[in-house]
Amino acid sequence: MDQLLLAYENGAVGLFIRESIWGYPIVLASHAVGMATVLGVAWMLCLRVLGFAKGISITSLDKLFIVGWAGFLLNLISGIVLFAGSASVYFYQWTFQLKLGAIILGGILLKFVMNEVRANGSKQKLLAALCAFCWLVGVVTGRLMAYVTA
Amino acid sequence: MNQEALAAWFESGIVHNWMVELYWMFPLMETFHFVGLCLLFGSLLVVDGRVLGIGKFINMNEAMKFIPLAIGAFAINLVSGYTFLTADPNAYLGNIGFQWKIGLIAVAGINALWFWFGEHKELCQLADGADAPFRAKVIALLSVILWVIIIVLGRLIPYTDF
């Protein structure tokens, strides 16, 4: 695994992100825009399911998922590029591991929330609260990656 | 007031001491700033997305409930942003990225006022699925573009200190 991480880190992407003057800031800024988009859409949907702005039908709100997916794609790409900056370090940081786990779980839960809404199930709010929390963990741990380097 | 006097004013408050002396204050405030920006941008996406027609069937009247949420989120970011500024005012005040960011926030604010006082009433009567007037679409598109640029500029501040 270490070999793989180092190979990626020392490859073209890693070199670009560490050495190009504007490369890192621009990819970092894209990552922030993608974050705002994904989290924005996910949280607004969770809030609606939790009972905020009840007059909006949830199926009309899920049209925003297109925008959310665009943000997710942007962050997947920018995240993979940023990861090359020091892949062998990030990979072992618990903040990074938790961030990745929270994002995957948050995404799966979003799907569960929508399924539960369509089935008119009783666990809608519980799932929405859990989903919103996962995304919160994703942001917090992402920010902490810069500070908690263990 | 010149930059030095303004910087001295920011540094004179107790918040400056907290930001400098407590190592966890900066990351904590940054976290609030990030959560706030997601809430702000997300609520704008609902309102602007409806006006632009991405979510045509979102009830316009109900979508307006996201505006107070946007204002609340903006307040979180105003306060957390203020704490960064007090920590090291000279690093921000003379920074071109920061200056543009603040300028564009003012423009976005004027754009929001135009939306509220010029379009809000008419939009609230919009039937689900109906197209918003062209003027309103321009404002909504401008709002999204402005906030994207504001987020980008915010992230670039550490790199625009020329």
Tab-separated table of N, CA and C in Angstrom, chain B residues 52-143:
chain	number	residue	atom	x	y	z
B	52	LEU	N	-34.621	29.821	-11.167
B	52	LEU	CA	-33.962	29.509	-12.431
B	52	LEU	C	-34.664	28.371	-13.182
B	53	GLY	N	-35.491	27.616	-12.456
B	53	GLY	CA	-36.253	26.568	-13.124
B	53	GLY	C	-35.669	25.166	-12.988
B	54	ILE	N	-34.599	25.028	-12.199
B	54	ILE	CA	-34.023	23.686	-11.998
B	54	ILE	C	-35.010	22.833	-11.201
B	55	GLY	N	-35.571	23.425	-10.171
B	55	GLY	CA	-36.616	22.749	-9.392
B	55	GLY	C	-37.916	23.509	-9.581
B	56	LYS	N	-38.440	23.453	-10.786
B	56	LYS	CA	-39.623	24.246	-11.174
B	56	LYS	C	-40.835	24.050	-10.267
B	57	PHE	N	-40.949	22.826	-9.726
B	57	PHE	CA	-42.154	22.512	-8.961
B	57	PHE	C	-41.996	22.734	-7.458
B	58	ILE	N	-40.856	23.303	-7.075
B	58	ILE	CA	-40.684	23.710	-5.681
B	58	ILE	C	-41.641	24.877	-5.451
B	59	ASN	N	-42.469	24.774	-4.423
B	59	ASN	CA	-43.416	25.854	-4.150
B	59	ASN	C	-42.660	27.122	-3.777
B	60	MET	N	-42.880	28.194	-4.552
B	60	MET	CA	-42.087	29.420	-4.395
B	60	MET	C	-42.278	30.062	-3.032
B	61	ASN	N	-43.541	30.090	-2.590
B	61	ASN	CA	-43.850	30.687	-1.298
B	61	ASN	C	-43.084	29.987	-0.176
B	62	GLU	N	-43.038	28.673	-0.251
B	62	GLU	CA	-42.359	27.871	0.770
B	62	GLU	C	-40.844	27.993	0.638
B	63	ALA	N	-40.380	28.108	-0.613
B	63	ALA	CA	-38.936	28.246	-0.833
B	63	ALA	C	-38.403	29.494	-0.129
B	64	MET	N	-39.266	30.521	-0.036
B	64	MET	CA	-38.861	31.773	0.620
B	64	MET	C	-38.511	31.553	2.096
B	65	LYS	N	-38.981	30.437	2.674
B	65	LYS	CA	-38.640	30.150	4.078
B	65	LYS	C	-37.151	29.880	4.244
B	66	PHE	N	-36.489	29.590	3.129
B	66	PHE	CA	-35.055	29.342	3.211
B	66	PHE	C	-34.250	30.649	3.290
B	67	ILE	N	-34.932	31.776	3.035
B	67	ILE	CA	-34.214	33.054	3.102
B	67	ILE	C	-33.776	33.387	4.536
B	68	PRO	N	-34.661	33.254	5.543
B	68	PRO	CA	-34.183	33.480	6.924
B	68	PRO	C	-33.042	32.538	7.294
B	69	LEU	N	-33.083	31.317	6.769
B	69	LEU	CA	-31.995	30.367	7.027
B	69	LEU	C	-30.689	30.895	6.429
B	70	ALA	N	-30.784	31.425	5.215
B	70	ALA	CA	-29.599	32.006	4.575
B	70	ALA	C	-29.053	33.164	5.393
B	71	ILE	N	-29.962	33.987	5.924
B	71	ILE	CA	-29.528	35.139	6.717
B	71	ILE	C	-28.863	34.668	8.011
B	72	GLY	N	-29.445	33.636	8.632
B	72	GLY	CA	-28.852	33.071	9.849
B	72	GLY	C	-27.466	32.512	9.578
B	73	ALA	N	-27.329	31.812	8.462
B	73	ALA	CA	-26.037	31.235	8.086
B	73	ALA	C	-25.032	32.349	7.821
B	74	PHE	N	-25.519	33.424	7.180
B	74	PHE	CA	-24.632	34.562	6.917
B	74	PHE	C	-24.153	35.169	8.236
B	75	ALA	N	-25.047	35.219	9.222
B	75	ALA	CA	-24.673	35.763	10.531
B	75	ALA	C	-23.565	34.913	11.171
B	76	ILE	N	-23.677	33.584	11.052
B	76	ILE	CA	-22.631	32.695	11.579
B	76	ILE	C	-21.292	33.059	10.927
B	77	ASN	N	-21.333	33.300	9.623
B	77	ASN	CA	-20.096	33.565	8.907
B	77	ASN	C	-19.566	34.966	9.112
B	78	LEU	N	-20.484	35.880	9.415
B	78	LEU	CA	-20.060	37.243	9.742
B	78	LEU	C	-19.278	37.220	11.056
B	79	VAL	N	-19.823	36.504	12.042
B	79	VAL	CA	-19.180	36.436	13.351
B	79	VAL	C	-17.862	35.665	13.269
B	80	SER	N	-17.892	34.474	12.639
B	80	SER	CA	-16.651	33.691	12.554
B	80	SER	C	-15.623	34.420	11.688
B	81	GLY	N	-16.104	35.085	10.638
B	81	GLY	CA	-15.197	35.857	9.784
B	81	GLY	C	-14.551	36.994	10.562
B	82	TYR	N	-15.336	37.635	11.418
B	82	TYR	CA	-14.812	38.715	12.259
B	82	TYR	C	-13.686	38.211	13.162
B	83	THR	N	-13.844	36.985	13.682
B	83	THR	CA	-12.805	36.458	14.571
B	83	THR	C	-11.476	36.254	13.817
B	84	PHE	N	-11.543	35.824	12.553
B	84	PHE	CA	-10.297	35.675	11.778
B	84	PHE	C	-9.625	37.034	11.623
B	85	LEU	N	-10.475	38.019	11.334
B	85	LEU	CA	-9.980	39.371	11.078
B	85	LEU	C	-9.290	39.947	12.316
B	86	THR	N	-9.874	39.703	13.493
B	86	THR	CA	-9.266	40.243	14.715
B	86	THR	C	-7.950	39.526	15.014
B	87	ALA	N	-7.831	38.249	14.616
B	87	ALA	CA	-6.627	37.481	14.930
B	87	ALA	C	-5.400	38.115	14.293
B	88	ASP	N	-5.532	38.536	13.045
B	88	ASP	CA	-4.381	39.095	12.340
B	88	ASP	C	-4.871	40.079	11.272
B	89	PRO	N	-5.385	41.238	11.714
B	89	PRO	CA	-6.051	42.161	10.783
B	89	PRO	C	-5.168	42.588	9.614
B	90	ASN	N	-3.872	42.772	9.865
B	90	ASN	CA	-3.014	43.246	8.780
B	90	ASN	C	-2.874	42.228	7.654
B	91	ALA	N	-3.011	40.947	7.995
B	91	ALA	CA	-2.904	39.908	6.973
B	91	ALA	C	-4.113	39.941	6.032
B	92	TYR	N	-5.230	40.488	6.541
B	92	TYR	CA	-6.451	40.502	5.727
B	92	TYR	C	-6.680	41.836	5.026
B	93	LEU	N	-6.581	42.919	5.802
B	93	LEU	CA	-6.996	44.229	5.276
B	93	LEU	C	-6.265	44.625	4.001
B	94	GLY	N	-4.981	44.279	3.916
B	94	GLY	CA	-4.228	44.657	2.724
B	94	GLY	C	-4.220	43.577	1.655
B	95	ASN	N	-4.953	42.506	1.908
B	95	ASN	CA	-4.953	41.350	0.996
B	95	ASN	C	-5.986	41.540	-0.118
B	96	ILE	N	-5.515	41.462	-1.349
B	96	ILE	CA	-6.408	41.744	-2.485
B	96	ILE	C	-7.566	40.742	-2.582
B	97	GLY	N	-7.296	39.476	-2.246
B	97	GLY	CA	-8.358	38.463	-2.271
B	97	GLY	C	-9.441	38.798	-1.259
B	98	PHE	N	-9.021	39.218	-0.072
B	98	PHE	CA	-9.968	39.589	0.977
B	98	PHE	C	-10.769	40.823	0.578
B	99	GLN	N	-10.074	41.816	0.015
B	99	GLN	CA	-10.755	43.055	-0.380
B	99	GLN	C	-11.837	42.778	-1.420
B	100	TRP	N	-11.500	41.953	-2.413
B	100	TRP	CA	-12.489	41.604	-3.430
B	100	TRP	C	-13.637	40.807	-2.827
B	101	LYS	N	-13.296	39.910	-1.907
B	101	LYS	CA	-14.331	39.103	-1.260
B	101	LYS	C	-15.353	39.999	-0.564
B	102	ILE	N	-14.870	40.934	0.240
B	102	ILE	CA	-15.777	41.830	0.971
B	102	ILE	C	-16.592	42.684	-0.008
B	103	GLY	N	-15.914	43.165	-1.056
B	103	GLY	CA	-16.618	43.966	-2.064
B	103	GLY	C	-17.746	43.187	-2.718
B	104	LEU	N	-17.456	41.931	-3.070
B	104	LEU	CA	-18.482	41.118	-3.739
B	104	LEU	C	-19.601	40.709	-2.788
B	105	ILE	N	-19.282	40.564	-1.490
B	105	ILE	CA	-20.349	40.276	-0.520
B	105	ILE	C	-21.320	41.460	-0.490
B	106	ALA	N	-20.749	42.679	-0.563
B	106	ALA	CA	-21.604	43.876	-0.603
B	106	ALA	C	-22.479	43.857	-1.858
B	107	VAL	N	-21.902	43.495	-2.996
B	107	VAL	CA	-22.671	43.424	-4.248
B	107	VAL	C	-23.769	42.359	-4.120
B	108	ALA	N	-23.408	41.191	-3.550
B	108	ALA	CA	-24.392	40.121	-3.359
B	108	ALA	C	-25.514	40.589	-2.430
B	109	GLY	N	-25.154	41.407	-1.461
B	109	GLY	CA	-26.148	41.953	-0.522
B	109	GLY	C	-27.133	42.865	-1.249
B	110	ILE	N	-26.598	43.722	-2.121
B	110	ILE	CA	-27.458	44.619	-2.900
B	110	ILE	C	-28.356	43.803	-3.830
B	111	ASN	N	-27.775	42.779	-4.421
B	111	ASN	CA	-28.528	41.875	-5.302
B	111	ASN	C	-29.686	41.213	-4.534
B	112	ALA	N	-29.402	40.805	-3.284
B	112	ALA	CA	-30.428	40.169	-2.449
B	112	ALA	C	-31.539	41.161	-2.114
B	113	LEU	N	-31.153	42.424	-1.862
B	113	LEU	CA	-32.156	43.451	-1.552
B	113	LEU	C	-33.040	43.706	-2.774
B	114	TRP	N	-32.416	43.715	-3.932
B	114	TRP	CA	-33.150	43.894	-5.193
B	114	TRP	C	-34.164	42.749	-5.361
B	115	PHE	N	-33.718	41.543	-5.038
B	115	PHE	CA	-34.592	40.374	-5.101
B	115	PHE	C	-35.775	40.541	-4.156
B	116	TRP	N	-35.478	40.947	-2.914
B	116	TRP	CA	-36.510	41.029	-1.887
B	116	TRP	C	-37.512	42.133	-2.172
B	117	PHE	N	-36.996	43.320	-2.519
B	117	PHE	CA	-37.903	44.457	-2.703
B	117	PHE	C	-38.469	44.552	-4.113
B	118	GLY	N	-37.783	43.969	-5.087
B	118	GLY	CA	-38.236	44.094	-6.457
B	118	GLY	C	-39.024	42.902	-6.967
B	119	GLU	N	-38.683	41.703	-6.510
B	119	GLU	CA	-39.252	40.503	-7.136
B	119	GLU	C	-40.069	39.617	-6.196
B	120	HIS	N	-39.769	39.705	-4.907
B	120	HIS	CA	-40.326	38.778	-3.936
B	120	HIS	C	-41.852	38.635	-4.015
B	121	LYS	N	-42.540	39.781	-4.041
B	121	LYS	CA	-44.004	39.795	-3.999
B	121	LYS	C	-44.596	39.041	-5.199
B	122	GLU	N	-44.089	39.409	-6.365
B	122	GLU	CA	-44.590	38.812	-7.613
B	122	GLU	C	-44.271	37.311	-7.650
B	123	LEU	N	-43.058	36.970	-7.196
B	123	LEU	CA	-42.633	35.567	-7.240
B	123	LEU	C	-43.501	34.678	-6.352
B	124	CYS	N	-43.938	35.241	-5.216
B	124	CYS	CA	-44.732	34.449	-4.276
B	124	CYS	C	-46.060	33.994	-4.887
B	125	GLN	N	-46.487	34.692	-5.931
B	125	GLN	CA	-47.761	34.308	-6.566
B	125	GLN	C	-47.558	33.326	-7.711
B	126	LEU	N	-46.305	32.964	-7.914
B	126	LEU	CA	-45.970	32.061	-9.017
B	126	LEU	C	-46.527	30.660	-8.745
B	127	ALA	N	-47.247	30.105	-9.749
B	127	ALA	CA	-47.789	28.751	-9.593
B	127	ALA	C	-46.657	27.731	-9.688
B	128	ASP	N	-46.841	26.590	-9.032
B	128	ASP	CA	-45.829	25.527	-9.114
B	128	ASP	C	-45.639	25.127	-10.573
B	129	GLY	N	-44.403	25.046	-10.997
B	129	GLY	CA	-44.125	24.632	-12.366
B	129	GLY	C	-44.057	25.790	-13.348
B	130	ALA	N	-44.506	27.005	-12.903
B	130	ALA	CA	-44.496	28.154	-13.813
B	130	ALA	C	-43.106	28.799	-13.848
B	131	ASP	N	-42.782	29.364	-15.005
B	131	ASP	CA	-41.501	30.033	-15.182
B	131	ASP	C	-41.474	31.369	-14.446
B	132	ALA	N	-40.345	31.663	-13.817
B	132	ALA	CA	-40.181	32.959	-13.160
B	132	ALA	C	-39.877	34.007	-14.228
B	133	PRO	N	-40.198	35.295	-13.933
B	133	PRO	CA	-39.879	36.348	-14.902
B	133	PRO	C	-38.367	36.404	-15.182
B	134	PHE	N	-38.021	36.877	-16.345
B	134	PHE	CA	-36.619	36.933	-16.768
B	134	PHE	C	-35.758	37.732	-15.778
B	135	ARG	N	-36.297	38.862	-15.319
B	135	ARG	CA	-35.555	39.719	-14.374
B	135	ARG	C	-35.134	38.922	-13.137
B	136	ALA	N	-36.098	38.162	-12.623
B	136	ALA	CA	-35.828	37.381	-11.415
B	136	ALA	C	-34.765	36.323	-11.685
B	137	LYS	N	-34.797	35.755	-12.886
B	137	LYS	CA	-33.794	34.741	-13.240
B	137	LYS	C	-32.394	35.346	-13.275
B	138	VAL	N	-32.317	36.571	-13.789
B	138	VAL	CA	-31.012	37.255	-13.831
B	138	VAL	C	-30.475	37.434	-12.416
B	139	ILE	N	-31.348	37.889	-11.509
B	139	ILE	CA	-30.922	38.095	-10.118
B	139	ILE	C	-30.462	36.766	-9.498
B	140	ALA	N	-31.234	35.711	-9.740
B	140	ALA	CA	-30.918	34.406	-9.152
B	140	ALA	C	-29.593	33.870	-9.675
B	141	LEU	N	-29.371	34.024	-10.977
B	141	LEU	CA	-28.120	33.543	-11.570
B	141	LEU	C	-26.942	34.337	-11.025
B	142	LEU	N	-27.161	35.657	-10.928
B	142	LEU	CA	-26.124	36.540	-10.391
B	142	LEU	C	-25.777	36.134	-8.955
B	143	SER	N	-26.802	35.805	-8.184
B	143	SER	CA	-26.602	35.408	-6.787
B	143	SER	C	-25.720	34.164	-6.708
